[in-house]
JSON list of C-alpha atoms in Angstrom, two decimals:
[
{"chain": "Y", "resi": 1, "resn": "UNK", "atom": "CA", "xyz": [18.66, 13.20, 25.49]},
{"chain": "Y", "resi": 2, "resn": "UNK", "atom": "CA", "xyz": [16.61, 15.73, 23.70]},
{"chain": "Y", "resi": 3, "resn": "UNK", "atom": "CA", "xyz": [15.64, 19.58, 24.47]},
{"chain": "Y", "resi": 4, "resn": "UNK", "atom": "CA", "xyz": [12.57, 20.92, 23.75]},
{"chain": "Y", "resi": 5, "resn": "UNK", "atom": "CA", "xyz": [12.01, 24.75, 23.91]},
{"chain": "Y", "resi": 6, "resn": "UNK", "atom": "CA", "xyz": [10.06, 25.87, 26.86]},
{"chain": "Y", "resi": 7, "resn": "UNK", "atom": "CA", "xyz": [8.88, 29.76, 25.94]},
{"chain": "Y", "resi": 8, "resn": "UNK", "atom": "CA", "xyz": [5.61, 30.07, 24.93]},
{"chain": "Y", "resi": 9, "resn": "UNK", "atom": "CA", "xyz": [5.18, 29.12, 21.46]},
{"chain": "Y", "resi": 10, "resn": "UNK", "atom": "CA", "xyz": [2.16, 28.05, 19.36]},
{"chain": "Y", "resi": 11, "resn": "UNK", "atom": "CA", "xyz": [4.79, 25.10, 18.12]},
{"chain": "Y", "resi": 12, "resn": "UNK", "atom": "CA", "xyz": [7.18, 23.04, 20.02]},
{"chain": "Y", "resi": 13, "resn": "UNK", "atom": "CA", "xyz": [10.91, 22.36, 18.67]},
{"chain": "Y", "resi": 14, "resn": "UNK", "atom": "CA", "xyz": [12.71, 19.85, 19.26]},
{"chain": "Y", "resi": 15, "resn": "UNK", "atom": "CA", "xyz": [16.55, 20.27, 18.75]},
{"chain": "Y", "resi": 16, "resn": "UNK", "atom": "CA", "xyz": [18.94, 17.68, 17.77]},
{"chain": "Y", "resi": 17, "resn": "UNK", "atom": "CA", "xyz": [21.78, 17.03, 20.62]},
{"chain": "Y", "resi": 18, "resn": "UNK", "atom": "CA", "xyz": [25.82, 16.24, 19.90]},
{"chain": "Y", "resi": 19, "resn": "UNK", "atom": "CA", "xyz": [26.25, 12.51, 19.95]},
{"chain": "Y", "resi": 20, "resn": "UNK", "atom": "CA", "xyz": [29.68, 12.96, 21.43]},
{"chain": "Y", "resi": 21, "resn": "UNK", "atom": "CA", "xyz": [27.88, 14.46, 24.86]},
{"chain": "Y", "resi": 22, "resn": "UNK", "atom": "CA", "xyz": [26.03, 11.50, 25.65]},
{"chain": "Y", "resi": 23, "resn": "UNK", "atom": "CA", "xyz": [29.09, 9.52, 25.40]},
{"chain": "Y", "resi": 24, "resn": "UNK", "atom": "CA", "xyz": [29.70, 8.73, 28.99]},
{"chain": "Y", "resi": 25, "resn": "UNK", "atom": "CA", "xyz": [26.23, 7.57, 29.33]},
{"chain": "Y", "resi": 26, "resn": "UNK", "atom": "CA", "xyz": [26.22, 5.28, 26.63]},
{"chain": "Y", "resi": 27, "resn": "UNK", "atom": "CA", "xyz": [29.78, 4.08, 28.06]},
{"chain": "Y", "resi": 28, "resn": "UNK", "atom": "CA", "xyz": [27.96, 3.33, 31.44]},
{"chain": "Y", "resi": 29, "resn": "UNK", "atom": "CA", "xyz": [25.05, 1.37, 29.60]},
{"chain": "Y", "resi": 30, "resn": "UNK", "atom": "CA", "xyz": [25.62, -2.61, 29.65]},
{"chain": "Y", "resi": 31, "resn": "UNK", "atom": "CA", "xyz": [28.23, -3.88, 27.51]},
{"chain": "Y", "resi": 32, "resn": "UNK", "atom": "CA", "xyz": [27.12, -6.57, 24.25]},
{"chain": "Y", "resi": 33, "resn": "UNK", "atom": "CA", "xyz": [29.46, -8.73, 24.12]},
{"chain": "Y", "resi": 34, "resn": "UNK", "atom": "CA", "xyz": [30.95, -9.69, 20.51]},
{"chain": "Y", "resi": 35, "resn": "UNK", "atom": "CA", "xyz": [29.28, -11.83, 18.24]},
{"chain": "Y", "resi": 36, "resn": "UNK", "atom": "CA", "xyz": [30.39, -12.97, 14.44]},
{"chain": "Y", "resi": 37, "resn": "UNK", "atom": "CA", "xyz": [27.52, -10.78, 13.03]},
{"chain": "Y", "resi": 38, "resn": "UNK", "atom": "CA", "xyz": [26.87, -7.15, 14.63]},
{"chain": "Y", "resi": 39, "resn": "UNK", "atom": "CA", "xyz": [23.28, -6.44, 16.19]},
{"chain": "Y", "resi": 40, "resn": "UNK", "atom": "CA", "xyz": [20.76, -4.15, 14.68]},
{"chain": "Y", "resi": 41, "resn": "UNK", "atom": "CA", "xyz": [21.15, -1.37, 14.27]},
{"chain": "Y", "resi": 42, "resn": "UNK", "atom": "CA", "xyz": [24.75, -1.94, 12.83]},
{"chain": "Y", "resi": 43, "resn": "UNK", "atom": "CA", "xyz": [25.24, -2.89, 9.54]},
{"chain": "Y", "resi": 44, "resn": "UNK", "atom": "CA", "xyz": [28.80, -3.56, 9.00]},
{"chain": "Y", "resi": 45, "resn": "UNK", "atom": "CA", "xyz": [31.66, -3.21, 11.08]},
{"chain": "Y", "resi": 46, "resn": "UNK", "atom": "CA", "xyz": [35.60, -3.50, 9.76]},
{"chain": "Y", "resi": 47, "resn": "UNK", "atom": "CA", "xyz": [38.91, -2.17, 11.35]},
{"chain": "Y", "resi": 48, "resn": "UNK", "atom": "CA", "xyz": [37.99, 0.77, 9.31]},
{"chain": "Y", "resi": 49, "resn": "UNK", "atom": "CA", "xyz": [34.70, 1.52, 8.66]},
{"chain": "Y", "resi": 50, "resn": "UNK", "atom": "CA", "xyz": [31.38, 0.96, 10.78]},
{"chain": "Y", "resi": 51, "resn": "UNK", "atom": "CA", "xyz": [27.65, 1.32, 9.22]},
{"chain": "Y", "resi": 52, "resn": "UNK", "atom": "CA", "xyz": [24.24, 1.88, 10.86]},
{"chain": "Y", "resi": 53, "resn": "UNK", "atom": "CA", "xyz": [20.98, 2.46, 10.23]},
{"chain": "Y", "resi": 54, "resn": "UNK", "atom": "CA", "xyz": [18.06, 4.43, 11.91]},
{"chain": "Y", "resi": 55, "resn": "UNK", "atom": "CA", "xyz": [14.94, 5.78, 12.25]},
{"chain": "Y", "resi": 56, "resn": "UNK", "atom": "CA", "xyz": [14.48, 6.55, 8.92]},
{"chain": "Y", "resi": 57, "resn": "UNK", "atom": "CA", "xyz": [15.31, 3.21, 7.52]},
{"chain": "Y", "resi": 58, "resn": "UNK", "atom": "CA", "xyz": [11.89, 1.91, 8.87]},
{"chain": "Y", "resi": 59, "resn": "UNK", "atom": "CA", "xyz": [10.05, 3.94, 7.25]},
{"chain": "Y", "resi": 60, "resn": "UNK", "atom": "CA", "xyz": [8.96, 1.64, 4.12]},
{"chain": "Y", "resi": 61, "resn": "UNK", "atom": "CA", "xyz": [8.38, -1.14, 6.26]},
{"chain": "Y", "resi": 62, "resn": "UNK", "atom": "CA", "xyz": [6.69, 0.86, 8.98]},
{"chain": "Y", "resi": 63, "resn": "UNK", "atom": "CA", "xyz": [4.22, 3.57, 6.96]},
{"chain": "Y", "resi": 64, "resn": "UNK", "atom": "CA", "xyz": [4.84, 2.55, 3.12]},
{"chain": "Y", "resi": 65, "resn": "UNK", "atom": "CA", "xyz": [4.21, -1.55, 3.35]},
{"chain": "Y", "resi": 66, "resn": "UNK", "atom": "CA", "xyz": [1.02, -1.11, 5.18]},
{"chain": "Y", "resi": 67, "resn": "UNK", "atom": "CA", "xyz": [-0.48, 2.09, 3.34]},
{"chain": "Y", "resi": 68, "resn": "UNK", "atom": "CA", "xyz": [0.37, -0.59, 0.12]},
{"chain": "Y", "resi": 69, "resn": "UNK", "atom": "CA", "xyz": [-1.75, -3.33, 1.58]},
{"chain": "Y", "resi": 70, "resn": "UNK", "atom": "CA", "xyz": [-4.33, -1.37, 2.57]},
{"chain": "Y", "resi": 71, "resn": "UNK", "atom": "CA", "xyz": [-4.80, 0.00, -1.01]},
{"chain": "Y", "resi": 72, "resn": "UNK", "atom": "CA", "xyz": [-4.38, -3.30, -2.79]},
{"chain": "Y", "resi": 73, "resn": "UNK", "atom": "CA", "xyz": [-6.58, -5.03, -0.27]},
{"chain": "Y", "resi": 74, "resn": "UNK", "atom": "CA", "xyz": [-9.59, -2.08, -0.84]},
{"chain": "Y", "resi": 75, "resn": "UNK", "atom": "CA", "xyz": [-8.99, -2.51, -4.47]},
{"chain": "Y", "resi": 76, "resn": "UNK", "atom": "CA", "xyz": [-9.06, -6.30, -4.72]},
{"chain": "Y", "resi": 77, "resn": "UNK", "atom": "CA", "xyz": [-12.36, -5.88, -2.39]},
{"chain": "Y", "resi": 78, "resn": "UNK", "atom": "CA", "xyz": [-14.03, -3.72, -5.27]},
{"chain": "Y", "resi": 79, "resn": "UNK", "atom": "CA", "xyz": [-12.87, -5.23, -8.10]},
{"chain": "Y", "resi": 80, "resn": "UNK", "atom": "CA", "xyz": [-14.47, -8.71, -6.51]},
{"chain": "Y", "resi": 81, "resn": "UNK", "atom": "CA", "xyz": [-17.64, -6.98, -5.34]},
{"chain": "Y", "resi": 82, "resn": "UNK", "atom": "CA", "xyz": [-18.40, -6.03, -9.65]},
{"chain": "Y", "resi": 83, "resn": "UNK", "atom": "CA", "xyz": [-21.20, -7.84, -11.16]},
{"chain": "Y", "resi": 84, "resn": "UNK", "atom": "CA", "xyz": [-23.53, -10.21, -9.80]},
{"chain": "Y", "resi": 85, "resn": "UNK", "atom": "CA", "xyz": [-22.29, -12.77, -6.70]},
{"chain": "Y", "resi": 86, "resn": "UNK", "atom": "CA", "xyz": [-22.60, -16.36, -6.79]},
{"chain": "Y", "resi": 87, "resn": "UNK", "atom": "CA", "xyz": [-26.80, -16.28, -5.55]},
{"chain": "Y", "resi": 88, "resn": "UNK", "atom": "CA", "xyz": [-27.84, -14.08, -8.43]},
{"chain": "Y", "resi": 89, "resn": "UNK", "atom": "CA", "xyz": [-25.86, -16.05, -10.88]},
{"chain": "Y", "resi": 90, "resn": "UNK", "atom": "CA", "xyz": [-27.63, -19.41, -9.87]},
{"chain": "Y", "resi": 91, "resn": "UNK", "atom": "CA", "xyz": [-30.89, -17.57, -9.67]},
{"chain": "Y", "resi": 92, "resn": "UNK", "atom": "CA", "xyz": [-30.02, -16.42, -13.36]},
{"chain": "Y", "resi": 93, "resn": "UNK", "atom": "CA", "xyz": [-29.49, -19.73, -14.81]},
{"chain": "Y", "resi": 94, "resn": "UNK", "atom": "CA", "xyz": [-32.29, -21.15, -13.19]},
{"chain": "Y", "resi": 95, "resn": "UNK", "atom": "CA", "xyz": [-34.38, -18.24, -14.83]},
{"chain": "Y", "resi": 96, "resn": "UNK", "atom": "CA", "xyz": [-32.88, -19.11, -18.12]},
{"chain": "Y", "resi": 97, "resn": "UNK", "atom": "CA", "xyz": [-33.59, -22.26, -18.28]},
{"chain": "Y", "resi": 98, "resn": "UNK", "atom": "CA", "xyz": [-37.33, -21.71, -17.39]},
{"chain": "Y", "resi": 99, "resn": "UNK", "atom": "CA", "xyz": [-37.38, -19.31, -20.00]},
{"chain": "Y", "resi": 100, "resn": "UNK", "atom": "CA", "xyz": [-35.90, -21.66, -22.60]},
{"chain": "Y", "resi": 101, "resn": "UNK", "atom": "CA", "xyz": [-37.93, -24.32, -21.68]},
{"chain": "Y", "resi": 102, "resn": "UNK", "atom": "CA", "xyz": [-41.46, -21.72, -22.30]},
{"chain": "Y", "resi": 103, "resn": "UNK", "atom": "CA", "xyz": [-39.59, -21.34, -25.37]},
{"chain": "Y", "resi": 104, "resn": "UNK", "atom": "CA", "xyz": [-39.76, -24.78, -26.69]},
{"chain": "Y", "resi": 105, "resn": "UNK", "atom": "CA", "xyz": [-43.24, -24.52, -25.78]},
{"chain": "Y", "resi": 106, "resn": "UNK", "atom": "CA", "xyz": [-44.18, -21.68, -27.78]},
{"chain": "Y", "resi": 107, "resn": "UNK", "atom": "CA", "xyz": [-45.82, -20.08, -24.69]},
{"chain": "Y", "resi": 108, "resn": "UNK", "atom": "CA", "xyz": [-46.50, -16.57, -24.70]},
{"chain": "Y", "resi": 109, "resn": "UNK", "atom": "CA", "xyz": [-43.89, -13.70, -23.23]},
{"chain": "Y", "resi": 110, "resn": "UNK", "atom": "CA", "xyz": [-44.64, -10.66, -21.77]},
{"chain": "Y", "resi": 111, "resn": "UNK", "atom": "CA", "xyz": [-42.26, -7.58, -22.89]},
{"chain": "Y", "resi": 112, "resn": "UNK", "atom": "CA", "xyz": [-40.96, -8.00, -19.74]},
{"chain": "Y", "resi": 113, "resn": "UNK", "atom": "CA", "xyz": [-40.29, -11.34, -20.01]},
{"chain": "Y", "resi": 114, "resn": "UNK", "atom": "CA", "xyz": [-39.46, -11.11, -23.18]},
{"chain": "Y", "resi": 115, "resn": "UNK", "atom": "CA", "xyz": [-36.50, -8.62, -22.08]},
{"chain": "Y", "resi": 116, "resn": "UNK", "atom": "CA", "xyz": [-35.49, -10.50, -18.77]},
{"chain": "Y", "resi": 117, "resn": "UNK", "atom": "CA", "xyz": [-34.85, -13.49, -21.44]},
{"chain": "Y", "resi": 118, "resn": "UNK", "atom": "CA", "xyz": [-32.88, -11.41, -23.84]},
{"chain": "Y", "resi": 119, "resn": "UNK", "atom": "CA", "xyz": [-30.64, -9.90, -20.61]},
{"chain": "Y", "resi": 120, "resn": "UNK", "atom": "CA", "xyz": [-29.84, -13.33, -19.02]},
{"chain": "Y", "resi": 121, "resn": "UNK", "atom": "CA", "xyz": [-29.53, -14.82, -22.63]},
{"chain": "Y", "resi": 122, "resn": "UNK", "atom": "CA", "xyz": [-26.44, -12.05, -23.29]},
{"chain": "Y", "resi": 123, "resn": "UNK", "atom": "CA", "xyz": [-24.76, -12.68, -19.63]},
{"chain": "Y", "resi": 124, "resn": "UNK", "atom": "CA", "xyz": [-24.69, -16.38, -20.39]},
{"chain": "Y", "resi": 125, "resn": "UNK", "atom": "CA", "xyz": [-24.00, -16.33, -23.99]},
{"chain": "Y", "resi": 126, "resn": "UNK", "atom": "CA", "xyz": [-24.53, -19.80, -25.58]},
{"chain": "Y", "resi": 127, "resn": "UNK", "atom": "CA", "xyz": [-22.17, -21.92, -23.33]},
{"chain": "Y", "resi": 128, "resn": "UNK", "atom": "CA", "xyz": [-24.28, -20.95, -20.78]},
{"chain": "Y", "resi": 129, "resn": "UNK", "atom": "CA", "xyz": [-21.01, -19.52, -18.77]},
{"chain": "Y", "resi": 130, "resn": "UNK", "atom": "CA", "xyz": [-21.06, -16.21, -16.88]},
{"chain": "Y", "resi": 131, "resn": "UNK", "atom": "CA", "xyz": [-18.31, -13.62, -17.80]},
{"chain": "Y", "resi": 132, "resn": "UNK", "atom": "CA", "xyz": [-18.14, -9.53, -16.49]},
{"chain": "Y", "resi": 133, "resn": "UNK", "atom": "CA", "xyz": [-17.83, -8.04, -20.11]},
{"chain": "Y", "resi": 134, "resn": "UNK", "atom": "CA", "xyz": [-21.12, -10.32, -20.72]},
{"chain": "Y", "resi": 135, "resn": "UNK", "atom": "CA", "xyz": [-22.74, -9.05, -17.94]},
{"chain": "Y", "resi": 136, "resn": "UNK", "atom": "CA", "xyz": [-21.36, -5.36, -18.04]},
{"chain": "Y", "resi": 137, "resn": "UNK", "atom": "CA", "xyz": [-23.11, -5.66, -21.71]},
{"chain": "Y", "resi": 138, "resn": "UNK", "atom": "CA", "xyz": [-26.14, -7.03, -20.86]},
{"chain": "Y", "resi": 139, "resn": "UNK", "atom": "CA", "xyz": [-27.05, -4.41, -18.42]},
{"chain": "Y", "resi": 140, "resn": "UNK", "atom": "CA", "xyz": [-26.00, -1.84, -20.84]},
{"chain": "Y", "resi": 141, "resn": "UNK", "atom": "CA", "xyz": [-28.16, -3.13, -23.81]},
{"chain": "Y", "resi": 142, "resn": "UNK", "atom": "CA", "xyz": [-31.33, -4.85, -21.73]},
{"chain": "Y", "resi": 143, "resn": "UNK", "atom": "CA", "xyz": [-30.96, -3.33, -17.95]},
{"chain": "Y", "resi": 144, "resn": "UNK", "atom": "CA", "xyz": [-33.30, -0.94, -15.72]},
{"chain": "Y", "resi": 145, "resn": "UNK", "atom": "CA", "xyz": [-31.95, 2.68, -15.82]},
{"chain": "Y", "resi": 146, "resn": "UNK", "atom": "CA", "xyz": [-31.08, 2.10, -12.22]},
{"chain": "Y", "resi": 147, "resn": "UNK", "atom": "CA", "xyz": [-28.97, -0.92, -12.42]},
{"chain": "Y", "resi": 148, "resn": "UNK", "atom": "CA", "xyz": [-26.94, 0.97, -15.28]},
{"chain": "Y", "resi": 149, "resn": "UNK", "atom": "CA", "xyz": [-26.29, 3.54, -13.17]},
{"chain": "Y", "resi": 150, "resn": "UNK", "atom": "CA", "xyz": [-25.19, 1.83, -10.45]},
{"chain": "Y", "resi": 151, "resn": "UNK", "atom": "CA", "xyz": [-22.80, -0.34, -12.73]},
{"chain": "Y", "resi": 152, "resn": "UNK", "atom": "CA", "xyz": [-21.44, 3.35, -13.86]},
{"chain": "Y", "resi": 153, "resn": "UNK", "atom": "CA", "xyz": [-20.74, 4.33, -10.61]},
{"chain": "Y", "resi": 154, "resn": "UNK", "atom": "CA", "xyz": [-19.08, 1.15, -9.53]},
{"chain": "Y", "resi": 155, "resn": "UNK", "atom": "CA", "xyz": [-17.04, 1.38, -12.79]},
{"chain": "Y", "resi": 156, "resn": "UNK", "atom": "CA", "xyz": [-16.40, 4.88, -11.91]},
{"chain": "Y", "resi": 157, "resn": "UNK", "atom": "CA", "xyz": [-15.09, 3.67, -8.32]},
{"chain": "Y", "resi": 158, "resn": "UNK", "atom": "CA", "xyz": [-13.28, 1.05, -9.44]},
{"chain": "Y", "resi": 159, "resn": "UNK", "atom": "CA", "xyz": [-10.96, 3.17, -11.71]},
{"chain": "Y", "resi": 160, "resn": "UNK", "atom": "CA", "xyz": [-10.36, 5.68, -9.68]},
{"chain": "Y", "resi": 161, "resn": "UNK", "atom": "CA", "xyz": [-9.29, 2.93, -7.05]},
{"chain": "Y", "resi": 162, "resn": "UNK", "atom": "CA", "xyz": [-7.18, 1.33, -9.58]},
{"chain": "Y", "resi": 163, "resn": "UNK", "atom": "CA", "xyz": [-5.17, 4.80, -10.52]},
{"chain": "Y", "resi": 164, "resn": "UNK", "atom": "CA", "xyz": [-4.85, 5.21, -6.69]},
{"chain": "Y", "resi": 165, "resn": "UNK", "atom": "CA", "xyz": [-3.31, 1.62, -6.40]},
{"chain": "Y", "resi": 166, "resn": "UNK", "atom": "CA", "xyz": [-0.90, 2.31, -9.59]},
{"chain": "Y", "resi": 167, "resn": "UNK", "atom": "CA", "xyz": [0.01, 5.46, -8.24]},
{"chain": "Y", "resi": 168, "resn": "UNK", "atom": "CA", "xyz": [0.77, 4.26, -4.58]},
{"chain": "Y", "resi": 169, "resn": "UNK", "atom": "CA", "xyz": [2.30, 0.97, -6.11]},
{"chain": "Y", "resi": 170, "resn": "UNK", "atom": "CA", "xyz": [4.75, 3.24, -8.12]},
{"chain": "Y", "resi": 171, "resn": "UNK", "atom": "CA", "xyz": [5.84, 5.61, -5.14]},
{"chain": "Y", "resi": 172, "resn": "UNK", "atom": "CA", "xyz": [6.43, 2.29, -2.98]},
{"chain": "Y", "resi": 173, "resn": "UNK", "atom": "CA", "xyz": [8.86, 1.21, -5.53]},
{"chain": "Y", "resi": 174, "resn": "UNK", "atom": "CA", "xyz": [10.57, 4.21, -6.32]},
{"chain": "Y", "resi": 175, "resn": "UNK", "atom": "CA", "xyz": [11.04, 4.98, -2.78]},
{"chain": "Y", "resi": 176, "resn": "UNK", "atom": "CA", "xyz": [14.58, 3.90, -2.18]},
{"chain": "Y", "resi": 177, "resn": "UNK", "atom": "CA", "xyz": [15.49, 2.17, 1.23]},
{"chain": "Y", "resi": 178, "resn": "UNK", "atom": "CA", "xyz": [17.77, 4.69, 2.58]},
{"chain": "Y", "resi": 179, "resn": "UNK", "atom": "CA", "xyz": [21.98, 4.42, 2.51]},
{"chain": "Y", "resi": 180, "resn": "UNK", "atom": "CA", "xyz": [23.45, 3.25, 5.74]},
{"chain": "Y", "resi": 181, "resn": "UNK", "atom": "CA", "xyz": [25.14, 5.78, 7.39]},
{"chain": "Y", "resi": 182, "resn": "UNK", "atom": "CA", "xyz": [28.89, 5.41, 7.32]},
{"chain": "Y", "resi": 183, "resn": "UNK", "atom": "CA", "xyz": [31.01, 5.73, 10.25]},
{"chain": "Y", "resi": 184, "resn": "UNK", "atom": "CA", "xyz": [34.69, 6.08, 8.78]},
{"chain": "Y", "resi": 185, "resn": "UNK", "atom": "CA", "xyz": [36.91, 5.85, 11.76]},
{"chain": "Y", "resi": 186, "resn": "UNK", "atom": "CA", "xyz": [40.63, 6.61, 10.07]},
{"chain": "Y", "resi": 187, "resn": "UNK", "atom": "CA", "xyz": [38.87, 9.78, 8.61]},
{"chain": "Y", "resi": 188, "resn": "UNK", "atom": "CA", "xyz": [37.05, 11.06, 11.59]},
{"chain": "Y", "resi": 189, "resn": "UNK", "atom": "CA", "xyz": [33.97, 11.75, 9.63]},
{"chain": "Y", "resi": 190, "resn": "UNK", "atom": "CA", "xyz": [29.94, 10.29, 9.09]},
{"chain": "Y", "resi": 191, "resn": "UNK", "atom": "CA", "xyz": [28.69, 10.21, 5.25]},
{"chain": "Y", "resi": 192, "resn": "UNK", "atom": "CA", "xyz": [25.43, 8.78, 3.56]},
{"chain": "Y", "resi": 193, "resn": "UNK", "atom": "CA", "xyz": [23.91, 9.52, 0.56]},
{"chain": "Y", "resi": 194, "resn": "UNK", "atom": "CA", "xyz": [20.66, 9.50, -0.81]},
{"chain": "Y", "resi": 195, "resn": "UNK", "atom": "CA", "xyz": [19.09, 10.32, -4.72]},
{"chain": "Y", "resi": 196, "resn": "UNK", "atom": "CA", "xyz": [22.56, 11.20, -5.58]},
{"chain": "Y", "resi": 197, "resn": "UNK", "atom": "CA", "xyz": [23.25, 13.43, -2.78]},
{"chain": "Y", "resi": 198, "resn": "UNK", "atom": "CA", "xyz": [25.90, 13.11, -0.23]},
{"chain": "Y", "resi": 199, "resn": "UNK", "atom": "CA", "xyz": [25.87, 14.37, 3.49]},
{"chain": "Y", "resi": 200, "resn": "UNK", "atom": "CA", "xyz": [28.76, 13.97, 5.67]},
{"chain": "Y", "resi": 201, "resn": "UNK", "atom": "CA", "xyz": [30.07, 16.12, 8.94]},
{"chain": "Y", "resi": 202, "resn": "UNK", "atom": "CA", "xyz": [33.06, 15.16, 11.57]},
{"chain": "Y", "resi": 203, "resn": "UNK", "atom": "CA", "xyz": [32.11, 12.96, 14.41]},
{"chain": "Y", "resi": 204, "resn": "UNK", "atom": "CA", "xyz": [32.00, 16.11, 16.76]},
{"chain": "Y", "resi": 205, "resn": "UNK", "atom": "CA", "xyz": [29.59, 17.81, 15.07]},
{"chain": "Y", "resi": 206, "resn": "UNK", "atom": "CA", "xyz": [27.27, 14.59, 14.45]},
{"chain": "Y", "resi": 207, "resn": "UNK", "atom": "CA", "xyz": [23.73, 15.60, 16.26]},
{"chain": "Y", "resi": 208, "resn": "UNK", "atom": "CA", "xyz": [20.60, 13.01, 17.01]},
{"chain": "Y", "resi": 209, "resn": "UNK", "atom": "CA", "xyz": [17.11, 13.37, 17.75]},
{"chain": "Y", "resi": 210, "resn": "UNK", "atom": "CA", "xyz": [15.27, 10.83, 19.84]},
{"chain": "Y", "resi": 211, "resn": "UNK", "atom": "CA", "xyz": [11.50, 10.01, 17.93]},
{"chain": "Y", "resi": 212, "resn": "UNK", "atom": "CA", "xyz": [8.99, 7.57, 18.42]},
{"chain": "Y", "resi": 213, "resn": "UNK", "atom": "CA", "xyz": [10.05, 5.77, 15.37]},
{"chain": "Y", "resi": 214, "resn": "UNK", "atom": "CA", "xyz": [13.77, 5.39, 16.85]},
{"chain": "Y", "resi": 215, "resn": "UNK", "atom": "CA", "xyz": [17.31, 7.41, 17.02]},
{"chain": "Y", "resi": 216, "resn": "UNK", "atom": "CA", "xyz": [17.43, 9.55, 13.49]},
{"chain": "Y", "resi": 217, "resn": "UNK", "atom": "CA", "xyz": [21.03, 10.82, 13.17]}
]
């Protein structure tokens, strides 16, 4: 129901068509019978006025909702993946209780010991419970150069994930659904609107292009 320009072009238009010449197919297409509430894509229909919707109104559900998922679903994955996983926090307490127990003894620690003590000492803190701003301390004060760098570069990653998901999360909801498009029969004329702006044209000069995502008007 479309043309597309055939001369030799590096891009290929596509230009809308009049609905009002495809009326006679759509008038030979199977009749749907009447039902209390109209079929998609109509909205509304009274003696007066009938409303629709179209390509376009898919779009949040279509490209938005999952783009939105995807992001919070990375973001969630990184922010769980910071600090140490369930393993290395048994293998921790087990090491701090050895250590306390040498303690007690008065048996002799190496400065490497002595440090590995102090580190799992500060992620534990005295209730012997396991926090991130403990841990994200700990490494900080008593960790190997390369295990603070790798927490600054998952900190790094995990803000600059977090700004992403903010800014996504923000467009999503600011992102209106669009206006039905109004059909008004007694006036002879199509209107929508859409961040305060209003479009409108006669039913004969109402055009449509046929996309993968659907009809847009």
């Amino acid at each position: 129901m479309s043309r597309v320009n055939t001369q030799e072009t590096l891009v290929r238009f596509r230009y809308a068509q009049k609905l009002v010449d495809g009326r006679d197919e759509f008038v030979n297409q199977k009749a749907i019978a009447p039902t209390d509430q109209p079929p998609e894509p109509l909205m509304q229909v009274t003696d007066d006025i009938i409303s629709i919707r179209d390509a376009r109104h898919a779009i949040r559900s279509v490209y938005l909702v999952p783009v939105v998922i995807a992001v919070w679903f990375t973001f969630i994955f990184i922010i769980s993946d910071l600090g140490l996983n369930s393993a290395s926090i048994n293998y921790g307490k087990d090491l701090l209780t050895r250590y306390q127990e040498k303690e007690q003894e008065g048996s002799y620690f190496s400065d490497h010991q002595r440090k590995e003590y102090l580190y799992y000492q500060t992620i534990f803190a005295s209730n012997g419970d396991y926090s991130l701003a403990n841990y994200f301390f700990a490494v900080y004060k008593f960790g190997r150069e390369g295990v603070r760098k790798g927490l600054e570069k998952e900190l790094k990653t995990t803000g600059v994930s977090a700004l992403i998901v903010f800014l996504v999360s923000v467009f999503f909801i600011r992102t209106l659904r669009p206006t039905d498009i109004f059909f008004d029969r007694k006036r002879g004329i199509v209107y929508t609107w859409f961040y305060g702006r209003v479009a409108a044209c006669r039913f004969e000069n109402l055009g449509f292009l046929e996309k993968s995502t659907g009809i847009v008007l």
